[in-house]
C-alpha cells in the first residue's frame, strides 16, 4: 500500500542533499512524497520525483 510521506527540515545543502537518495527510493517504490523546502531547493526535490512544498525563509527574505 503506497504511503504519503512528508519531509521537513532545514533548507540547507547539508540537510537536504543527504535525504534525496531516500526520497528518490520512496518515490521509486510508489510512495507519494512531499518535501518542505525553500524555492532554492524546489527543482532539486522535483528532480527526484517528490513534490516540493515551498515556504519562505524569514531569515533570508526581507
JSON list of C-alpha atoms in Angstrom, two decimals:
[
{"chain": "A", "resi": 1, "resn": "UNK", "atom": "CA", "xyz": [0.00, 0.00, 0.00]},
{"chain": "A", "resi": 2, "resn": "UNK", "atom": "CA", "xyz": [1.53, 3.34, -1.05]},
{"chain": "A", "resi": 3, "resn": "UNK", "atom": "CA", "xyz": [2.22, 5.83, 1.70]},
{"chain": "A", "resi": 4, "resn": "UNK", "atom": "CA", "xyz": [2.02, 9.61, 1.83]},
{"chain": "A", "resi": 5, "resn": "UNK", "atom": "CA", "xyz": [5.37, 10.78, 3.22]},
{"chain": "A", "resi": 6, "resn": "UNK", "atom": "CA", "xyz": [6.36, 14.29, 4.27]},
{"chain": "A", "resi": 7, "resn": "UNK", "atom": "CA", "xyz": [9.91, 15.59, 4.77]},
{"chain": "A", "resi": 8, "resn": "UNK", "atom": "CA", "xyz": [10.55, 18.73, 6.77]},
{"chain": "A", "resi": 9, "resn": "UNK", "atom": "CA", "xyz": [13.97, 20.02, 7.70]},
{"chain": "A", "resi": 10, "resn": "UNK", "atom": "CA", "xyz": [16.39, 22.86, 7.42]},
{"chain": "A", "resi": 11, "resn": "UNK", "atom": "CA", "xyz": [16.68, 24.03, 3.80]},
{"chain": "A", "resi": 12, "resn": "UNK", "atom": "CA", "xyz": [20.48, 23.92, 3.54]},
{"chain": "A", "resi": 13, "resn": "UNK", "atom": "CA", "xyz": [22.53, 21.73, 1.23]},
{"chain": "A", "resi": 14, "resn": "UNK", "atom": "CA", "xyz": [23.93, 19.70, 4.12]},
{"chain": "A", "resi": 15, "resn": "UNK", "atom": "CA", "xyz": [20.42, 18.87, 5.31]},
{"chain": "A", "resi": 16, "resn": "UNK", "atom": "CA", "xyz": [18.51, 18.40, 2.06]},
{"chain": "A", "resi": 17, "resn": "UNK", "atom": "CA", "xyz": [21.09, 16.68, -0.15]},
{"chain": "A", "resi": 18, "resn": "UNK", "atom": "CA", "xyz": [21.72, 13.68, 2.15]},
{"chain": "A", "resi": 19, "resn": "UNK", "atom": "CA", "xyz": [18.00, 12.85, 2.16]},
{"chain": "A", "resi": 20, "resn": "UNK", "atom": "CA", "xyz": [17.49, 12.90, -1.61]},
{"chain": "A", "resi": 21, "resn": "UNK", "atom": "CA", "xyz": [18.51, 9.27, -2.11]},
{"chain": "A", "resi": 22, "resn": "UNK", "atom": "CA", "xyz": [15.90, 8.13, 0.39]},
{"chain": "A", "resi": 23, "resn": "UNK", "atom": "CA", "xyz": [13.27, 10.40, -1.14]},
{"chain": "A", "resi": 24, "resn": "UNK", "atom": "CA", "xyz": [14.05, 9.07, -4.62]},
{"chain": "A", "resi": 25, "resn": "UNK", "atom": "CA", "xyz": [13.80, 5.46, -3.43]},
{"chain": "A", "resi": 26, "resn": "UNK", "atom": "CA", "xyz": [10.46, 6.09, -1.73]},
{"chain": "A", "resi": 27, "resn": "UNK", "atom": "CA", "xyz": [9.11, 7.60, -4.96]},
{"chain": "A", "resi": 28, "resn": "UNK", "atom": "CA", "xyz": [10.51, 4.69, -6.97]},
{"chain": "A", "resi": 29, "resn": "UNK", "atom": "CA", "xyz": [8.61, 2.30, -4.70]},
{"chain": "A", "resi": 30, "resn": "UNK", "atom": "CA", "xyz": [5.37, 4.12, -5.47]},
{"chain": "A", "resi": 31, "resn": "UNK", "atom": "CA", "xyz": [5.01, 6.33, -2.42]},
{"chain": "A", "resi": 32, "resn": "UNK", "atom": "CA", "xyz": [3.89, 9.95, -2.68]},
{"chain": "A", "resi": 33, "resn": "UNK", "atom": "CA", "xyz": [6.49, 12.24, -1.13]},
{"chain": "A", "resi": 34, "resn": "UNK", "atom": "CA", "xyz": [6.22, 15.94, -0.30]},
{"chain": "A", "resi": 35, "resn": "UNK", "atom": "CA", "xyz": [9.23, 17.93, 0.85]},
{"chain": "A", "resi": 36, "resn": "UNK", "atom": "CA", "xyz": [9.03, 21.33, 2.57]},
{"chain": "A", "resi": 37, "resn": "UNK", "atom": "CA", "xyz": [11.87, 23.45, 1.16]},
{"chain": "A", "resi": 38, "resn": "UNK", "atom": "CA", "xyz": [12.66, 26.98, 0.09]},
{"chain": "A", "resi": 39, "resn": "UNK", "atom": "CA", "xyz": [12.47, 27.97, -3.57]},
{"chain": "A", "resi": 40, "resn": "UNK", "atom": "CA", "xyz": [16.22, 27.35, -3.89]},
{"chain": "A", "resi": 41, "resn": "UNK", "atom": "CA", "xyz": [15.66, 23.59, -3.45]},
{"chain": "A", "resi": 42, "resn": "UNK", "atom": "CA", "xyz": [12.33, 23.16, -5.26]},
{"chain": "A", "resi": 43, "resn": "UNK", "atom": "CA", "xyz": [13.81, 21.96, -8.56]},
{"chain": "A", "resi": 44, "resn": "UNK", "atom": "CA", "xyz": [16.22, 19.60, -6.80]},
{"chain": "A", "resi": 45, "resn": "UNK", "atom": "CA", "xyz": [13.36, 17.98, -4.91]},
{"chain": "A", "resi": 46, "resn": "UNK", "atom": "CA", "xyz": [11.21, 17.84, -8.04]},
{"chain": "A", "resi": 47, "resn": "UNK", "atom": "CA", "xyz": [14.08, 16.16, -9.94]},
{"chain": "A", "resi": 48, "resn": "UNK", "atom": "CA", "xyz": [13.98, 13.12, -7.62]},
{"chain": "A", "resi": 49, "resn": "UNK", "atom": "CA", "xyz": [10.22, 12.81, -8.04]},
{"chain": "A", "resi": 50, "resn": "UNK", "atom": "CA", "xyz": [8.95, 14.45, -4.88]},
{"chain": "A", "resi": 51, "resn": "UNK", "atom": "CA", "xyz": [6.52, 17.34, -4.64]},
{"chain": "A", "resi": 52, "resn": "UNK", "atom": "CA", "xyz": [8.16, 20.48, -3.23]},
{"chain": "A", "resi": 53, "resn": "UNK", "atom": "CA", "xyz": [6.12, 22.44, -0.72]},
{"chain": "A", "resi": 54, "resn": "UNK", "atom": "CA", "xyz": [7.78, 25.84, -0.94]},
{"chain": "A", "resi": 55, "resn": "UNK", "atom": "CA", "xyz": [8.00, 28.10, 2.07]},
{"chain": "A", "resi": 56, "resn": "UNK", "atom": "CA", "xyz": [9.62, 31.49, 2.54]},
{"chain": "A", "resi": 57, "resn": "UNK", "atom": "CA", "xyz": [12.63, 31.61, 4.82]},
{"chain": "A", "resi": 58, "resn": "UNK", "atom": "CA", "xyz": [12.07, 34.68, 7.02]},
{"chain": "A", "resi": 59, "resn": "UNK", "atom": "CA", "xyz": [15.77, 34.77, 7.95]},
{"chain": "A", "resi": 60, "resn": "UNK", "atom": "CA", "xyz": [16.82, 35.46, 4.34]},
{"chain": "A", "resi": 61, "resn": "UNK", "atom": "CA", "xyz": [13.78, 37.24, 2.90]},
{"chain": "A", "resi": 62, "resn": "UNK", "atom": "CA", "xyz": [13.18, 40.93, 3.64]}
]
